[in-house]
Amino acid sequence: MRTYELMFVVDPRVSDEEVVTMTQDYKTMITAGNTAEVTAEENWGRRKLAYPINKVSEGKYVLFFIQSPDGKNTLHEVEHRMRQNDKILRFLTVRTDEDLKRASRRNAVPTPGGGGTPLVVDDPDDDDLDSGEEI
């Protein structure tokens, strides 16, 4: 199962009720094929943008956490509809399961012989006190 995060920024001139309706519509679209599931939804509210988009300096942020075995087909249609919606300033979909795998590989400490307990590396520059040292 692949996990995704889909964030979109709505024009701040859109009412809160309209944002809720839009959010429900996109959720329905994602879960329509019974293959994808929106596991969590966060409404971040109104926030300042890093730079103006279409002469707008604020936006209403919404974040979906999605699980799908085949995200390409499901999310492609949602992204297509978001591109056509003038009320959405920006959106971004990120596949997070790959990011988690990369991060765990990057943080993994090599083990001697490829198995067993992790190799402990003593850093000569660390400021930890050894037993017997005084402050």
GROMACS .gro file of N, CA and C in nm:
model
  405
    1MET      N    1   0.084  -0.117   0.000
    1MET     CA    2   0.000   0.000   0.000
    1MET      C    3   0.089   0.124   0.000
    2ARG      N    4   0.065   0.214  -0.090
    2ARG     CA    5   0.143   0.337  -0.099
    2ARG      C    6   0.073   0.448  -0.022
    3THR      N    7   0.153   0.534   0.039
    3THR     CA    8   0.095   0.647   0.112
    3THR      C    9   0.136   0.777   0.044
    4TYR      N   10   0.043   0.869   0.042
    4TYR     CA   11   0.063   0.998  -0.023
    4TYR      C   12   0.014   1.109   0.069
    5GLU      N   13   0.070   1.228   0.047
    5GLU     CA   14   0.018   1.349   0.108
    5GLU      C   15  -0.021   1.442  -0.005
    6LEU      N   16  -0.142   1.493   0.000
    6LEU     CA   17  -0.192   1.586  -0.100
    6LEU      C   18  -0.230   1.714  -0.028
    7MET      N   19  -0.158   1.822  -0.058
    7MET     CA   20  -0.190   1.951   0.001
    7MET      C   21  -0.235   2.045  -0.109
    8PHE      N   22  -0.339   2.121  -0.080
    8PHE     CA   23  -0.380   2.224  -0.174
    8PHE      C   24  -0.411   2.352  -0.100
    9VAL      N   25  -0.390   2.463  -0.172
    9VAL     CA   26  -0.410   2.597  -0.116
    9VAL      C   27  -0.526   2.661  -0.191
   10VAL      N   28  -0.627   2.702  -0.115
   10VAL     CA   29  -0.747   2.761  -0.172
   10VAL      C   30  -0.739   2.913  -0.158
   11ASP      N   31  -0.792   2.982  -0.257
   11ASP     CA   32  -0.800   3.128  -0.256
   11ASP      C   33  -0.870   3.173  -0.127
   12PRO      N   34  -0.814   3.271  -0.055
   12PRO     CA   35  -0.872   3.312   0.073
   12PRO      C   36  -1.008   3.381   0.059
   13ARG      N   37  -1.042   3.426  -0.060
   13ARG     CA   38  -1.172   3.491  -0.080
   13ARG      C   39  -1.287   3.391  -0.085
   14VAL      N   40  -1.253   3.262  -0.092
   14VAL     CA   41  -1.354   3.156  -0.092
   14VAL      C   42  -1.403   3.137   0.052
   15SER      N   43  -1.533   3.122   0.069
   15SER     CA   44  -1.590   3.108   0.204
   15SER      C   45  -1.550   2.973   0.265
   16ASP      N   46  -1.556   2.966   0.397
   16ASP     CA   47  -1.521   2.843   0.468
   16ASP      C   48  -1.614   2.729   0.431
   17GLU      N   49  -1.742   2.759   0.410
   17GLU     CA   50  -1.838   2.656   0.370
   17GLU      C   51  -1.802   2.598   0.234
   18GLU      N   52  -1.758   2.686   0.144
   18GLU     CA   53  -1.718   2.640   0.011
   18GLU      C   54  -1.593   2.552   0.018
   19VAL      N   55  -1.501   2.586   0.108
   19VAL     CA   56  -1.380   2.506   0.126
   19VAL      C   57  -1.418   2.367   0.177
   20VAL      N   58  -1.512   2.361   0.271
   20VAL     CA   59  -1.557   2.232   0.324
   20VAL      C   60  -1.622   2.150   0.214
   21THR      N   61  -1.706   2.213   0.132
   21THR     CA   62  -1.771   2.144   0.021
   21THR      C   63  -1.668   2.093  -0.079
   22MET      N   64  -1.571   2.178  -0.112
   22MET     CA   65  -1.466   2.140  -0.206
   22MET      C   66  -1.385   2.023  -0.151
   23THR      N   67  -1.353   2.027  -0.022
   23THR     CA   68  -1.278   1.920   0.043
   23THR      C   69  -1.355   1.789   0.036
   24GLN      N   70  -1.484   1.794   0.065
   24GLN     CA   71  -1.568   1.673   0.059
   24GLN      C   72  -1.574   1.618  -0.084
   25ASP      N   73  -1.584   1.707  -0.182
   25ASP     CA   74  -1.588   1.663  -0.322
   25ASP      C   75  -1.460   1.590  -0.361
   26TYR      N   76  -1.346   1.644  -0.321
   26TYR     CA   77  -1.218   1.579  -0.355
   26TYR      C   78  -1.202   1.447  -0.279
   27LYS      N   79  -1.249   1.443  -0.154
   27LYS     CA   80  -1.245   1.319  -0.078
   27LYS      C   81  -1.330   1.211  -0.145
   28THR      N   82  -1.447   1.249  -0.191
   28THR     CA   83  -1.536   1.156  -0.260
   28THR      C   84  -1.472   1.107  -0.389
   29MET      N   85  -1.407   1.197  -0.460
   29MET     CA   86  -1.341   1.160  -0.585
   29MET      C   87  -1.227   1.061  -0.559
   30ILE      N   88  -1.153   1.080  -0.451
   30ILE     CA   89  -1.041   0.992  -0.418
   30ILE      C   90  -1.090   0.853  -0.381
   31THR      N   91  -1.198   0.846  -0.303
   31THR     CA   92  -1.247   0.717  -0.255
   31THR      C   93  -1.350   0.652  -0.348
   32ALA      N   94  -1.379   0.714  -0.462
   32ALA     CA   95  -1.485   0.665  -0.552
   32ALA      C   96  -1.457   0.525  -0.604
   33GLY      N   97  -1.335   0.493  -0.638
   33GLY     CA   98  -1.303   0.363  -0.696
   33GLY      C   99  -1.287   0.253  -0.594
   34ASN      N  100  -1.306   0.283  -0.467
   34ASN     CA  101  -1.289   0.187  -0.357
   34ASN      C  102  -1.148   0.129  -0.349
   35THR      N  103  -1.052   0.195  -0.413
   35THR     CA  104  -0.914   0.149  -0.403
   35THR      C  105  -0.834   0.239  -0.310
   36ALA      N  106  -0.864   0.368  -0.310
   36ALA     CA  107  -0.790   0.462  -0.226
   36ALA      C  108  -0.872   0.499  -0.104
   37GLU      N  109  -0.799   0.543  -0.001
   37GLU     CA  110  -0.865   0.580   0.124
   37GLU      C  111  -0.797   0.705   0.180
   38VAL      N  112  -0.875   0.802   0.222
   38VAL     CA  113  -0.823   0.919   0.289
   38VAL      C  114  -0.815   0.884   0.437
   39THR      N  115  -0.692   0.863   0.486
   39THR     CA  116  -0.675   0.819   0.625
   39THR      C  117  -0.685   0.934   0.724
   40ALA      N  118  -0.649   1.054   0.682
   40ALA     CA  119  -0.659   1.170   0.770
   40ALA      C  120  -0.673   1.296   0.685
   41GLU      N  121  -0.730   1.396   0.746
   41GLU     CA  122  -0.750   1.524   0.679
   41GLU      C  123  -0.721   1.634   0.779
   42GLU      N  124  -0.643   1.733   0.737
   42GLU     CA  125  -0.612   1.846   0.824
   42GLU      C  126  -0.646   1.975   0.753
   43ASN      N  127  -0.721   2.059   0.818
   43ASN     CA  128  -0.750   2.191   0.766
   43ASN      C  129  -0.663   2.290   0.843
   44TRP      N  130  -0.563   2.344   0.777
   44TRP     CA  131  -0.468   2.432   0.844
   44TRP      C  132  -0.518   2.575   0.854
   45GLY      N  133  -0.627   2.605   0.788
   45GLY     CA  134  -0.683   2.739   0.794
   45GLY      C  135  -0.606   2.837   0.707
   46ARG      N  136  -0.625   2.964   0.739
   46ARG     CA  137  -0.567   3.072   0.659
   46ARG      C  138  -0.422   3.097   0.703
   47ARG      N  139  -0.331   3.098   0.605
   47ARG     CA  140  -0.189   3.123   0.632
   47ARG      C  141  -0.131   3.213   0.525
   48LYS      N  142  -0.025   3.279   0.561
   48LYS     CA  143   0.045   3.367   0.467
   48LYS      C  144   0.127   3.283   0.370
   49LEU      N  145   0.122   3.318   0.243
   49LEU     CA  146   0.201   3.249   0.141
   49LEU      C  147   0.344   3.300   0.143
   50ALA      N  148   0.436   3.219   0.097
   50ALA     CA  149   0.577   3.260   0.090
   50ALA      C  150   0.597   3.370  -0.013
   51TYR      N  151   0.515   3.368  -0.118
   51TYR     CA  152   0.520   3.470  -0.222
   51TYR      C  153   0.379   3.485  -0.279
   52PRO      N  154   0.347   3.601  -0.332
   52PRO     CA  155   0.211   3.622  -0.385
   52PRO      C  156   0.184   3.534  -0.507
   53ILE      N  157   0.062   3.481  -0.513
   53ILE     CA  158   0.015   3.404  -0.628
   53ILE      C  159  -0.110   3.473  -0.678
   54ASN      N  160  -0.109   3.516  -0.802
   54ASN     CA  161  -0.223   3.588  -0.861
   54ASN      C  162  -0.263   3.708  -0.774
   55LYS      N  163  -0.164   3.781  -0.727
   55LYS     CA  164  -0.183   3.899  -0.643
   55LYS      C  165  -0.253   3.869  -0.510
   56VAL      N  166  -0.240   3.746  -0.464
   56VAL     CA  167  -0.297   3.704  -0.336
   56VAL      C  168  -0.181   3.663  -0.246
   57SER      N  169  -0.181   3.714  -0.123
   57SER     CA  170  -0.068   3.684  -0.033
   57SER      C  171  -0.104   3.585   0.079
   58GLU      N  172  -0.229   3.539   0.084
   58GLU     CA  173  -0.271   3.440   0.183
   58GLU      C  174  -0.348   3.329   0.114
   59GLY      N  175  -0.361   3.216   0.183
   59GLY     CA  176  -0.438   3.105   0.129
   59GLY      C  177  -0.489   3.017   0.241
   60LYS      N  178  -0.589   2.936   0.210
   60LYS     CA  179  -0.644   2.839   0.305
   60LYS      C  180  -0.587   2.703   0.269
   61TYR      N  181  -0.515   2.642   0.363
   61TYR     CA  182  -0.444   2.518   0.338
   61TYR      C  183  -0.526   2.397   0.383
   62VAL      N  184  -0.528   2.293   0.300
   62VAL     CA  185  -0.594   2.166   0.333
   62VAL      C  186  -0.496   2.054   0.299
   63LEU      N  187  -0.483   1.956   0.389
   63LEU     CA  188  -0.390   1.845   0.370
   63LEU      C  189  -0.463   1.713   0.384
   64PHE      N  190  -0.444   1.624   0.285
   64PHE     CA  191  -0.500   1.489   0.289
   64PHE      C  192  -0.385   1.390   0.305
   65PHE      N  193  -0.405   1.287   0.386
   65PHE     CA  194  -0.317   1.171   0.392
   65PHE      C  195  -0.392   1.058   0.325
   66ILE      N  196  -0.332   1.000   0.220
   66ILE     CA  197  -0.403   0.904   0.136
   66ILE      C  198  -0.325   0.774   0.130
   67GLN      N  199  -0.397   0.661   0.134
   67GLN     CA  200  -0.337   0.530   0.110
   67GLN      C  201  -0.404   0.470  -0.012
   68SER      N  202  -0.320   0.422  -0.104
   68SER     CA  203  -0.374   0.366  -0.228
   68SER      C  204  -0.276   0.263  -0.283
   69PRO      N  205  -0.328   0.148  -0.331
   69PRO     CA  206  -0.239   0.050  -0.392
   69PRO      C  207  -0.187   0.099  -0.527
   70ASP      N  208  -0.269   0.175  -0.598
   70ASP     CA  209  -0.230   0.229  -0.728
   70ASP      C  210  -0.267   0.376  -0.732
   71GLY      N  211  -0.180   0.460  -0.681
   71GLY     CA  212  -0.209   0.602  -0.669
   71GLY      C  213  -0.213   0.677  -0.799
   72LYS      N  214  -0.146   0.626  -0.901
   72LYS     CA  215  -0.139   0.699  -1.027
   72LYS      C  216  -0.277   0.726  -1.085
   73ASN      N  217  -0.359   0.624  -1.095
   73ASN     CA  218  -0.490   0.641  -1.155
   73ASN      C  219  -0.581   0.727  -1.068
   74THR      N  220  -0.579   0.702  -0.940
   74THR     CA  221  -0.668   0.774  -0.849
   74THR      C  222  -0.631   0.921  -0.840
   75LEU      N  223  -0.506   0.950  -0.815
   75LEU     CA  224  -0.465   1.087  -0.791
   75LEU      C  225  -0.453   1.168  -0.920
   76HIS      N  226  -0.434   1.101  -1.031
   76HIS     CA  227  -0.424   1.172  -1.159
   76HIS      C  228  -0.552   1.249  -1.188
   77GLU      N  229  -0.665   1.187  -1.166
   77GLU     CA  230  -0.794   1.252  -1.191
   77GLU      C  231  -0.815   1.370  -1.095
   78VAL      N  232  -0.779   1.352  -0.969
   78VAL     CA  233  -0.795   1.459  -0.870
   78VAL      C  234  -0.707   1.578  -0.907
   79GLU      N  235  -0.581   1.551  -0.943
   79GLU     CA  236  -0.491   1.659  -0.982
   79GLU      C  237  -0.540   1.730  -1.108
   80HIS      N  238  -0.596   1.655  -1.201
   80HIS     CA  239  -0.651   1.715  -1.323
   80HIS      C  240  -0.764   1.812  -1.289
   81ARG      N  241  -0.852   1.772  -1.198
   81ARG     CA  242  -0.963   1.859  -1.157
   81ARG      C  243  -0.912   1.981  -1.080
   82MET      N  244  -0.807   1.964  -1.001
   82MET     CA  245  -0.752   2.077  -0.926
   82MET      C  246  -0.689   2.179  -1.020
   83ARG      N  247  -0.625   2.133  -1.127
   83ARG     CA  248  -0.568   2.224  -1.226
   83ARG      C  249  -0.676   2.310  -1.290
   84GLN      N  250  -0.793   2.254  -1.310
   84GLN     CA  251  -0.902   2.325  -1.376
   84GLN      C  252  -0.978   2.418  -1.282
   85ASN      N  253  -0.963   2.402  -1.152
   85ASN     CA  254  -1.037   2.481  -1.055
   85ASN      C  255  -0.963   2.612  -1.028
   86ASP      N  256  -1.025   2.724  -1.061
   86ASP     CA  257  -0.962   2.855  -1.041
   86ASP      C  258  -0.951   2.894  -0.894
   87LYS      N  259  -1.026   2.829  -0.808
   87LYS     CA  260  -1.024   2.863  -0.666
   87LYS      C  261  -0.905   2.801  -0.594
   88ILE      N  262  -0.838   2.707  -0.659
   88ILE     CA  263  -0.719   2.645  -0.600
   88ILE      C  264  -0.595   2.714  -0.655
   89LEU      N  265  -0.517   2.773  -0.565
   89LEU     CA  266  -0.398   2.846  -0.606
   89LEU      C  267  -0.283   2.752  -0.640
   90ARG      N  268  -0.260   2.653  -0.555
   90ARG     CA  269  -0.152   2.555  -0.576
   90ARG      C  270  -0.192   2.423  -0.512
   91PHE      N  271  -0.130   2.314  -0.561
   91PHE     CA  272  -0.146   2.183  -0.498
   91PHE      C  273  -0.018   2.105  -0.519
   92LEU      N  274   0.003   2.008  -0.432
   92LEU     CA  275   0.122   1.923  -0.442
   92LEU      C  276   0.090   1.787  -0.384
   93THR      N  277   0.127   1.683  -0.459
   93THR     CA  278   0.111   1.545  -0.413
   93THR      C  279   0.249   1.485  -0.395
   94VAL      N  280   0.273   1.425  -0.279
   94VAL     CA  281   0.402   1.366  -0.248
   94VAL      C  282   0.380   1.222  -0.204
   95ARG      N  283   0.459   1.132  -0.259
   95ARG     CA  284   0.454   0.992  -0.216
   95ARG      C  285   0.543   0.978  -0.094
   96THR      N  286   0.484   0.956   0.022
   96THR     CA  287   0.560   0.960   0.147
   96THR      C  288   0.622   0.827   0.185
   97ASP      N  289   0.572   0.715   0.136
   97ASP     CA  290   0.632   0.588   0.176
   97ASP      C  291   0.774   0.576   0.122
   98GLU      N  292   0.801   0.631   0.005
   98GLU     CA  293   0.937   0.629  -0.049
   98GLU      C  294   1.029   0.720   0.033
   99ASP      N  295   0.977   0.834   0.078
   99ASP     CA  296   1.057   0.923   0.161
   99ASP      C  297   1.095   0.856   0.292
  100LEU      N  298   1.002   0.784   0.351
  100LEU     CA  299   1.031   0.714   0.477
  100LEU      C  300   1.135   0.605   0.457
  101LYS      N  301   1.128   0.534   0.345
  101LYS     CA  302   1.228   0.430   0.316
  101LYS      C  303   1.366   0.492   0.299
  102ARG      N  304   1.374   0.602   0.224
  102ARG     CA  305   1.503   0.668   0.203
  102ARG      C  306   1.560   0.719   0.335
  103ALA      N  307   1.476   0.778   0.417
  103ALA     CA  308   1.522   0.832   0.546
  103ALA      C  309   1.571   0.721   0.637
  104SER      N  310   1.503   0.608   0.637
  104SER     CA  311   1.547   0.498   0.723
  104SER      C  312   1.678   0.439   0.673
  105ARG      N  313   1.696   0.435   0.540
  105ARG     CA  314   1.823   0.385   0.485
  105ARG      C  315   1.936   0.482   0.516
  106ARG      N  316   1.908   0.611   0.509
  106ARG     CA  317   2.009   0.713   0.533
  106ARG      C  318   2.052   0.714   0.679
  107ASN      N  319   1.960   0.691   0.770
  107ASN     CA  320   1.990   0.694   0.913
  107ASN      C  321   2.038   0.561   0.968
  108ALA      N  322   2.035   0.458   0.888
  108ALA     CA  323   2.076   0.326   0.935
  108ALA      C  324   2.227   0.323   0.956
  109VAL      N  325   2.268   0.263   1.066
  109VAL     CA  326   2.410   0.248   1.097
  109VAL      C  327   2.453   0.113   1.045
  110PRO      N  328   2.566   0.104   0.973
  110PRO     CA  329   2.610  -0.025   0.920
  110PRO      C  330   2.643  -0.122   1.033
  111THR      N  331   2.610  -0.247   1.011
  111THR     CA  332   2.637  -0.350   1.110
  111THR      C  333   2.754  -0.436   1.063
  112PRO      N  334   2.840  -0.481   1.156
  112PRO     CA  335   2.952  -0.565   1.115
  112PRO      C  336   2.901  -0.700   1.066
  113GLY      N  337   2.946  -0.742   0.951
  113GLY     CA  338   2.907  -0.871   0.896
  113GLY      C  339   2.767  -0.871   0.838
  114GLY      N  340   2.703  -0.756   0.830
  114GLY     CA  341   2.571  -0.748   0.769
  114GLY      C  342   2.457  -0.789   0.859
  115GLY      N  343   2.481  -0.821   0.983
  115GLY     CA  344   2.372  -0.861   1.073
  115GLY      C  345   2.410  -0.835   1.216
  116GLY      N  346   2.324  -0.871   1.305
  116GLY     CA  347   2.353  -0.854   1.447
  116GLY      C  348   2.320  -0.715   1.495
  117THR      N  349   2.394  -0.673   1.597
  117THR     CA  350   2.368  -0.542   1.656
  117THR      C  351   2.441  -0.434   1.579
  118PRO      N  352   2.391  -0.312   1.583
  118PRO     CA  353   2.457  -0.204   1.510
  118PRO      C  354   2.596  -0.175   1.564
  119LEU      N  355   2.683  -0.133   1.477
  119LEU     CA  356   2.819  -0.097   1.512
  119LEU      C  357   2.817   0.036   1.587
  120VAL      N  358   2.879   0.041   1.704
  120VAL     CA  359   2.884   0.163   1.783
  120VAL      C  360   3.012   0.236   1.746
  121VAL      N  361   2.998   0.360   1.705
  121VAL     CA  362   3.112   0.440   1.665
  121VAL      C  363   3.135   0.545   1.772
  122ASP      N  364   3.260   0.551   1.825
  122ASP     CA  365   3.293   0.650   1.926
  122ASP      C  366   3.344   0.774   1.855
  123ASP      N  367   3.277   0.884   1.877
  123ASP     CA  368   3.313   1.010   1.813
  123ASP      C  369   3.411   1.083   1.904
  124PRO      N  370   3.537   1.105   1.860
  124PRO     CA  371   3.634   1.171   1.946
  124PRO      C  372   3.598   1.317   1.972
  125ASP      N  373   3.514   1.376   1.890
  125ASP     CA  374   3.478   1.516   1.908
  125ASP      C  375   3.356   1.537   1.998
  126ASP      N  376   3.296   1.427   2.044
  126ASP     CA  377   3.176   1.446   2.125
  126ASP      C  378   3.212   1.498   2.264
  127ASP      N  379   3.115   1.559   2.327
  127ASP     CA  380   3.138   1.620   2.457
  127ASP      C  381   3.088   1.534   2.572
  128ASP      N  382   3.060   1.408   2.546
  128ASP     CA  383   3.012   1.320   2.650
  128ASP      C  384   3.125   1.287   2.746
  129LEU      N  385   3.091   1.270   2.872
  129LEU     CA  386   3.190   1.233   2.973
  129LEU      C  387   3.199   1.083   2.982
  130ASP      N  388   3.321   1.031   2.986
  130ASP     CA  389   3.341   0.888   3.008
  130ASP      C  390   3.330   0.864   3.158
  131SER      N  391   3.308   0.739   3.195
  131SER     CA  392   3.301   0.708   3.338
  131SER      C  393   3.437   0.734   3.400
  132GLY      N  394   3.439   0.796   3.514
  132GLY     CA  395   3.564   0.827   3.582
  132GLY      C  396   3.611   0.969   3.558
  133GLU      N  397   3.556   1.038   3.458
  133GLU     CA  398   3.595   1.176   3.433
  133GLU      C  399   3.518   1.267   3.527
  134GLU      N  400   3.580   1.377   3.562
  134GLU     CA  401   3.513   1.475   3.646
  134GLU      C  402   3.474   1.595   3.563
  135ILE      N  403   3.378   1.667   3.618
  135ILE     CA  404   3.329   1.787   3.547
  135ILE      C  405   3.423   1.901   3.568
   0.00000   0.00000   0.00000
